[in-house]
């Protein structure tokens, strides 16, 4: 009740503020007049009386202020301070603009990167309880993540005790028959319970019912939301329509939700069920699925891994022929989806954070300088009756205002940068990182932005606070006073600059290391000469080319067609291009040793005789394939040097004979040559054992045409495409490319390149900011020491010694900064060593290079103020006092 | 500015309220009255008087209105309200309790 009345009184006063102040003024004037009157009646002279009355009354403004505070709302004075702060910023436009821009850069970078971090690492995957999902693979001698066979899956599902549910999927759905001809389609086939286990319900139509993956069930397909919108116009009547994949007609039964994705199977526009009646599904040795499972409540990943590992060991005992040394491996699903991108995003976030740190330091030192120049203003306001808390509040408000303005601009910049960065991600890359789809401003990002803005604001408020609380009012009032002026600035400003330089160093070293990694990656030895190679992938689908003889005929026709095109120096054909996934493994054994049923898996490729010559791959032993090596001739193979090292250490493999496991009757294959490793996997992948066979001894219905040309690759590719059409218009042709594109556009390169560029951008800004910061410190120090320098010069100091005095000051700060920076860089580089390729975290070349660049820039920044110092005219300097 | 000894904290409000029990008065009058009655021992600083008056107004313990003085000048006169009178009673009894307590401590013979 009482507070209510007080509120209304305050409100009333607020509405009549002018009147209130006038009345207060009048009341006080009356008081003074009465005092004066009384004094005069006591016989004091009238001028003295007025003075005494005034003095006795004290600081009228302060008194009014305190009386007003008594009846006014807090926000009124805050509004007043805010108006004042705005006026201050308007008055010092240069300062305000610089500070706001620097801050906006720092905050913008952080917000943009955080947007991606949020999308990838913070937002949960679009499944029910995603942290309880695991990926299941079979581990073999080549690595822990290989396909499992359908029969193994069936046994795993039966024999385990740890999983609520276990499902499988395989990428690929075949060619889509359209009125324009066959088109490659992105899709996946899954077991019927797959989507249900993930907790995904279609937005339209139905999901797969249990048993829809049985041989008897008619083929059905679910559309991704994206393809439904793009290709089917988002119409509801797609349900019931039929799509023809290869030779299978599938009925559309539903549309998946917009936010659904499954990164490891993406891009996938069509989802169908697997059917266990294929040739491969009936063989335990035919591996073509990946497993996904949901852990039972209370079961840890470790114990589930142990359980399924035990299951696979038991299977190994029962089926030694097919399952020897094939162990089940299990990894958390989130880890499998985000494991690659997490270190990159964290490094970028760290970089953005450091940039924000430098930006705030810079603004803070600008503020410090300004506080120095506002000492008189503060003193005057204090003398006129402003209370310390009121002065303090003024600075808090100015700091928050600055942070608010810089922050708003920064958030706008960051949101825009997010959009741009997202656009720069190539479509294929984005398809494999579907979780980045929703990157943009959202609640998480908004909270993050607000927190960093407020933190920056408080820091800016704190800077002048240090100054005021230590200041001496009287000294500050006398304008020319030097005294302690600038000592605080020197101490804090100098520390800030050291930190800025160290931070810039960390970012520069990071950028240097990433840049060097990228260079190493692009120039990694791929075992071939990748320039001037034009590539065209062709797939023969449908009922034609099912037989090996037909595939051989096709290969010969295609080779004939492309090798005689103008501009083609050399042509070759392989079943799979290098720099791909490096998969397609089969196990073999040596025939000159007892068969121990070790599961020796090697990647297997089929190539034509001129393939290696076209790549300019180096055959180090033996010979290349001959053009006439077909099924009628003895089986031959060329192995790569890794295979030679692994299985023929210290021997000459040429002439040795091997055979594929499970081959009965055994067909001996003679090794006729060794080739230096041609990178079949990603650029940064460890070398794998690869075995090449003549295409005509192991044909395939997927063919990749490789052509070395002296002309432009584009024109040759156009002619090649026409040539393929000429051979058979029914062949599916994948988008043409070149080997250089394959190197430059590979996912690995992309990740390396984008992180290198972004960190380099941060480092560039950081370099500029820290150098400007150093310039500020030195320039301010020179301006404060003008008189001292004048005296020194009047006493005979030479210009050279003034130069060296200033440069020494700058040099010391830079040296401190760089020393600190070297330590911090080593730490940071060690943290990001996962991202480095072919370069060590303690790369001395990069460290030294960065230190030199930083030192040069620092010297440049301190040279200008040093020149000004040396140019001081002693007479002028002394007179100015 | 030389500082005069401060009033006991919290007593200014009470003194103002007490002064106003006799008759409505303006600020200057209140200060003069306290000074005169206390034989110049208690001087009310203008710096505390006016904020205190605003506080009392806000609490509703006094009312203010503009009137003409005997010398025909406009001045703001403060009048005690009923609530103000109650508050005065409270503060006086609290104050006396304090003084008595302090007195007992000071007269403690054992010390």
XYZ file of C-alpha atoms in Angstrom, chain B residues 8-99:
92
model
C 23.464 11.130 15.586
C 22.501 9.091 12.600
C 18.772 8.749 12.075
C 17.881 11.547 14.422
C 17.384 14.265 11.804
C 14.018 12.933 10.678
C 12.858 12.811 14.294
C 13.984 16.377 15.005
C 12.224 17.680 11.912
C 9.006 15.855 12.773
C 9.178 17.117 16.381
C 9.731 20.695 15.220
C 6.688 20.476 12.999
C 4.403 19.385 15.880
C 4.222 23.030 16.969
C 3.265 24.598 13.687
C 3.837 24.305 9.939
C 7.241 25.746 9.027
C 9.466 26.271 5.975
C 12.895 24.634 5.621
C 14.812 27.620 6.823
C 12.474 27.958 9.806
C 12.998 24.307 10.748
C 16.800 24.692 10.671
C 16.655 27.906 12.719
C 14.270 26.385 15.257
C 16.444 23.332 15.895
C 19.496 25.533 16.204
C 17.814 27.959 18.603
C 16.165 25.394 20.870
C 19.409 23.368 21.138
C 21.360 26.526 22.057
C 23.386 26.291 18.813
C 24.573 22.782 19.634
C 22.671 21.124 16.795
C 23.165 22.668 13.378
C 21.197 21.159 10.549
C 23.211 21.137 7.353
C 21.203 22.342 4.382
C 22.823 19.475 2.537
C 20.982 16.992 4.700
C 17.847 19.008 5.451
C 16.380 19.181 1.958
C 16.975 15.557 0.959
C 15.492 14.604 4.367
C 12.400 16.712 3.724
C 11.947 15.035 0.328
C 12.250 11.670 2.016
C 9.624 12.568 4.634
C 7.311 13.836 1.895
C 7.702 10.611 0.006
C 6.956 8.563 3.124
C 3.809 10.667 3.604
C 4.836 11.846 7.077
C 4.719 15.520 6.109
C 2.750 17.536 3.584
C 4.040 20.609 1.760
C 2.264 23.710 0.485
C 3.332 27.100 -0.775
C 2.355 30.039 1.471
C 3.355 33.667 1.951
C 5.682 34.530 4.845
C 5.290 37.566 7.120
C 7.823 39.337 4.866
C 5.573 38.560 1.927
C 7.814 36.019 0.189
C 6.636 32.729 -1.184
C 7.942 29.770 0.851
C 7.195 26.056 1.058
C 5.628 25.193 4.396
C 5.751 21.637 5.749
C 2.887 20.278 7.914
C 2.949 17.118 10.014
C 0.438 14.447 8.919
C -1.293 11.983 11.242
C 1.029 9.256 10.064
C 3.961 11.549 10.691
C 2.801 12.057 14.240
C 2.608 8.268 14.741
C 6.067 7.875 13.252
C 7.392 10.559 15.608
C 6.025 8.639 18.600
C 7.743 5.492 17.392
C 11.036 7.192 16.757
C 11.027 9.051 20.096
C 10.403 5.899 22.102
C 13.063 4.040 20.153
C 15.463 6.917 20.657
C 14.813 7.056 24.406
C 15.360 3.343 24.686
C 18.723 3.830 22.954
C 19.755 6.764 25.144
